[in-house]
Amino acid sequence: MGIVIRDALVILPQKEADAAGRHTIYIDKDVIAGIDEMPEGFAEDTVIDGRDRLVIPGLVNAHTHTYMSLMRNCADDLSFMDWLFNTIDPIEGRLEPEDAYWSSLLGQMEMIRSGTTTFSDMQMHIHQTTKAARESGMRAVISRGLVGDAYNREDSRLSEALEEMEDGNDCSRLTFLLGPHAPYTCSQDYLRMVADVAKEKGLGVHIHLSESVAECENMRRDHGCTPIEYARDAGLFEVPAIAAHCVQVDENDIRILADHHVSVVTNPASNMKLGNGFAPVSEMLDAGINVCLGTDGAASNNNQNMFREMGLLALIHKGTHKSPQCVSAGEVFRAATISGARALGINSGVIEKGKKADLAILRTDVPSMMPVNNPLAALSYSADGSEVDTVIIDGQIVMQNRELKTIDEERVYYEIRRRCERLGLGNL
Ligand code: NI
């Protein structure tokens, strides 16, 4: 199947700074087969008129928990530990696998509508999430959440995780990581075991680190180190590692993350809403860390819209550093695209011949984008995601003219209402 996006404004990677110009993109099957040059033997089935359109690489949501979408707006204005242990955990305990499936589909619907094409999901419900991602057409990197005390290779969650990964064998859009939850729910021995297994199996890891002040104080009191040092000493950074949050980090932590090539996912809305602060992104970028962007779950954000994260990321650091140069719109764009793709090991995040055809097409003939002037600035400072008109993932059009092609929205709303009623959630 050949798709042509004709004569659109397109953001292409450049050495110095990404730049936009008018281009025509040729998509053949799942890849970008040509830019401005029609590939030999190309047969076009679908032509998308690029007038008044801005084409960007699909956004990469590098940290979320889609099964939490039905917990949106049900635990707010609470301290982090109260939010997690007293409010969210009890609801999680009552979730049935099918709840997680519909919840994940709801989250994916929200992401597609706001231009995200890949998400990295820390999950307890792998079969349900892979089923939902298969149907939605999204690219997903899924980590089974792991918690434990001892070095125990017979650990049931770990064996389940390894088994569940078979789910992705026949779908190139699905890949997996191991997801030890956090140093406050995993002992160092347990983390060591996860690191060893990851090494043996050639897998990466995805973990929450240094999210709250309480986490860091407890770690200092109980183990005399920071969560970053704790994870490093468990060998977790000897495999490709993605650390979500990294809010409460010092200079030494930043050096450790940089030296071990750990990718950091910053989640501005979730971190601020839970009163945790925000990661020192400017300092991390200066240290050469691959900084990615994520929404975190809808229980703490409370949405899955990467445009809001981009806007926050671009603004909060300028405000706190009292420097308008701090974290530029270009740096935000990279955090939301290529850096996430790099961390997750996927061949997309940039519009280039040979890359996976994961694209979001925004309308520019809407008030918030008129005039566009600088497209990178428009993405961080003007857009809110409602401008996203068409989304292509792996060469498949999953949304066209804001109509979802792969998900029955009404059915999802029906199921979410029904399930929330059972769980005593929602206000429907
Ligand atoms: Ni999280």
Coordinates of C-alpha atoms in Angstrom, one line a residue, residues 189-355:
D189 CA 18.8 -8.4 45.4
Y190 CA 15.6 -8.5 43.4
L191 CA 16.9 -5.7 41.1
R192 CA 20.2 -7.6 40.7
M193 CA 18.2 -10.7 39.6
V194 CA 16.2 -8.7 37.1
A195 CA 19.4 -7.1 35.8
D196 CA 21.0 -10.6 35.4
V197 CA 17.9 -12.0 33.5
A198 CA 17.8 -8.9 31.3
K199 CA 21.4 -9.3 30.4
E200 CA 20.9 -13.0 29.6
K201 CA 17.9 -12.4 27.5
G202 CA 19.2 -9.3 25.8
L203 CA 16.4 -7.1 27.2
G204 CA 16.3 -3.5 28.5
V205 CA 14.8 -2.4 31.8
H206 CA 12.3 0.3 32.6
I207 CA 12.1 1.6 36.2
H208 CA 10.7 4.5 38.3
L209 CA 13.6 6.3 40.0
S210 CA 13.9 9.2 42.4
E211 CA 10.4 10.4 42.0
S212 CA 9.6 11.8 45.4
V213 CA 11.4 13.4 48.3
A214 CA 10.0 10.7 50.6
E215 CA 11.5 8.0 48.4
C216 CA 14.9 9.6 48.5
E217 CA 14.8 10.2 52.3
N218 CA 13.8 6.7 53.0
M219 CA 16.5 5.3 50.7
R220 CA 19.1 7.5 52.4
R221 CA 17.9 6.4 55.9
D222 CA 17.7 2.7 55.1
H223 CA 20.6 2.2 52.6
G224 CA 22.7 5.3 52.9
C225 CA 22.5 6.1 49.1
T226 CA 20.3 7.6 46.5
P227 CA 17.9 5.5 44.4
I228 CA 20.1 6.1 41.4
E229 CA 23.1 4.7 43.2
Y230 CA 21.0 1.8 44.5
A231 CA 19.9 0.9 41.0
R232 CA 23.5 1.2 39.6
D233 CA 24.9 -1.0 42.3
A234 CA 22.3 -3.6 41.5
G235 CA 23.7 -3.8 38.0
L236 CA 20.6 -2.3 36.4
F237 CA 22.5 0.2 34.3
E238 CA 24.6 -2.6 32.7
V239 CA 21.7 -3.2 30.3
P240 CA 19.9 -0.5 28.3
A241 CA 18.0 1.3 31.0
I242 CA 15.1 3.8 31.0
A243 CA 14.5 5.7 34.2
A244 CA 11.2 7.5 34.6
H245 CA 11.0 10.7 36.7
C246 CA 14.5 11.3 38.1
V247 CA 13.1 14.3 39.8
Q248 CA 15.1 14.3 43.1
V249 CA 18.6 13.9 41.7
D250 CA 21.9 15.6 42.6
E251 CA 25.0 16.3 40.4
N252 CA 26.5 12.9 41.2
D253 CA 23.2 11.1 40.2
I254 CA 23.3 13.1 36.9
R255 CA 26.8 12.0 36.3
I256 CA 26.0 8.3 37.0
L257 CA 23.0 8.5 34.6
A258 CA 25.1 10.1 31.9
D259 CA 28.1 7.7 32.4
H260 CA 25.8 4.7 32.1
H261 CA 23.9 6.0 29.1
V262 CA 20.6 5.7 31.0
S263 CA 17.7 7.4 29.2
V264 CA 15.6 9.5 31.5
V265 CA 11.8 10.1 31.0
T266 CA 10.6 13.3 32.4
N267 CA 6.8 13.5 33.2
P268 CA 6.2 17.2 34.0
A269 CA 2.4 17.1 34.7
S270 CA 2.5 14.0 36.9
N271 CA 5.6 15.2 38.8
M272 CA 4.1 18.6 39.5
K273 CA 0.6 17.3 40.2
L274 CA 1.9 14.9 42.8
G275 CA 3.9 17.7 44.4
N276 CA 7.2 16.0 43.5
G277 CA 8.7 18.9 41.6
F278 CA 10.4 18.3 38.2
A279 CA 13.5 16.8 36.9
P280 CA 16.5 19.1 36.2
V281 CA 16.2 18.6 32.5
S282 CA 18.4 21.4 31.5
E283 CA 21.3 20.1 33.6
M284 CA 20.6 16.5 32.3
L285 CA 20.7 17.7 28.6
D286 CA 24.0 19.6 29.4
A287 CA 25.4 16.3 30.8
G288 CA 24.5 14.6 27.5
I289 CA 21.7 12.5 28.9
N290 CA 19.1 11.2 26.4
V291 CA 16.0 12.9 27.9
C292 CA 12.6 11.7 26.7
L293 CA 9.1 12.8 27.5
G294 CA 6.1 10.9 29.0
T295 CA 2.7 11.5 30.4
D296 CA 2.7 8.8 33.1
G297 CA -0.7 7.2 33.8
A298 CA -4.0 9.0 33.6
A299 CA -4.4 8.4 37.4
S300 CA -1.6 11.0 38.1
N301 CA -1.6 13.3 35.0
N302 CA -4.7 13.2 34.3
N303 CA -4.4 12.8 30.6
Q304 CA -2.4 11.1 27.9
N305 CA -1.8 14.2 25.7
M306 CA 1.9 14.7 24.8
F307 CA 1.2 18.3 23.7
R308 CA 0.5 19.4 27.2
E309 CA 3.7 17.7 28.3
M310 CA 5.6 19.5 25.6
G311 CA 4.2 22.8 26.6
L312 CA 5.0 22.3 30.3
L313 CA 8.5 21.0 29.5
A314 CA 9.2 24.1 27.4
L315 CA 7.9 26.5 30.1
I316 CA 8.7 25.2 33.6
H317 CA 12.5 25.2 33.2
K318 CA 12.6 28.7 31.7
G319 CA 10.5 29.9 34.6
T320 CA 12.6 28.3 37.3
H321 CA 15.9 29.2 35.8
K322 CA 14.7 32.6 34.9
S323 CA 16.1 32.0 31.4
P324 CA 14.1 32.0 28.2
Q325 CA 16.9 30.0 26.5
C326 CA 16.5 27.1 28.9
V327 CA 15.1 24.0 27.3
S328 CA 14.3 25.2 23.8
A329 CA 11.3 24.3 21.6
G330 CA 13.7 22.2 19.5
E331 CA 15.0 20.3 22.6
V332 CA 11.4 19.6 23.6
F333 CA 10.5 18.4 20.1
R334 CA 13.5 15.9 20.2
A335 CA 12.5 14.7 23.7
A336 CA 9.0 14.0 22.4
T337 CA 10.2 12.2 19.3
I338 CA 13.7 10.9 18.4
S339 CA 15.0 10.6 22.0
G340 CA 12.1 8.4 23.0
A341 CA 12.5 6.3 19.9
R342 CA 16.2 5.9 20.7
A343 CA 15.5 4.9 24.3
L344 CA 13.0 2.3 23.2
G345 CA 15.1 1.0 20.3
I346 CA 12.6 1.7 17.6
N347 CA 13.4 2.8 14.1
S348 CA 11.3 5.9 14.0
G349 CA 11.0 9.3 15.8
V350 CA 12.3 11.2 12.7
I351 CA 11.1 11.7 9.2
E352 CA 13.8 10.2 7.0
K353 CA 13.9 7.7 4.2
G354 CA 14.1 4.1 5.5
K355 CA 12.5 5.0 8.9

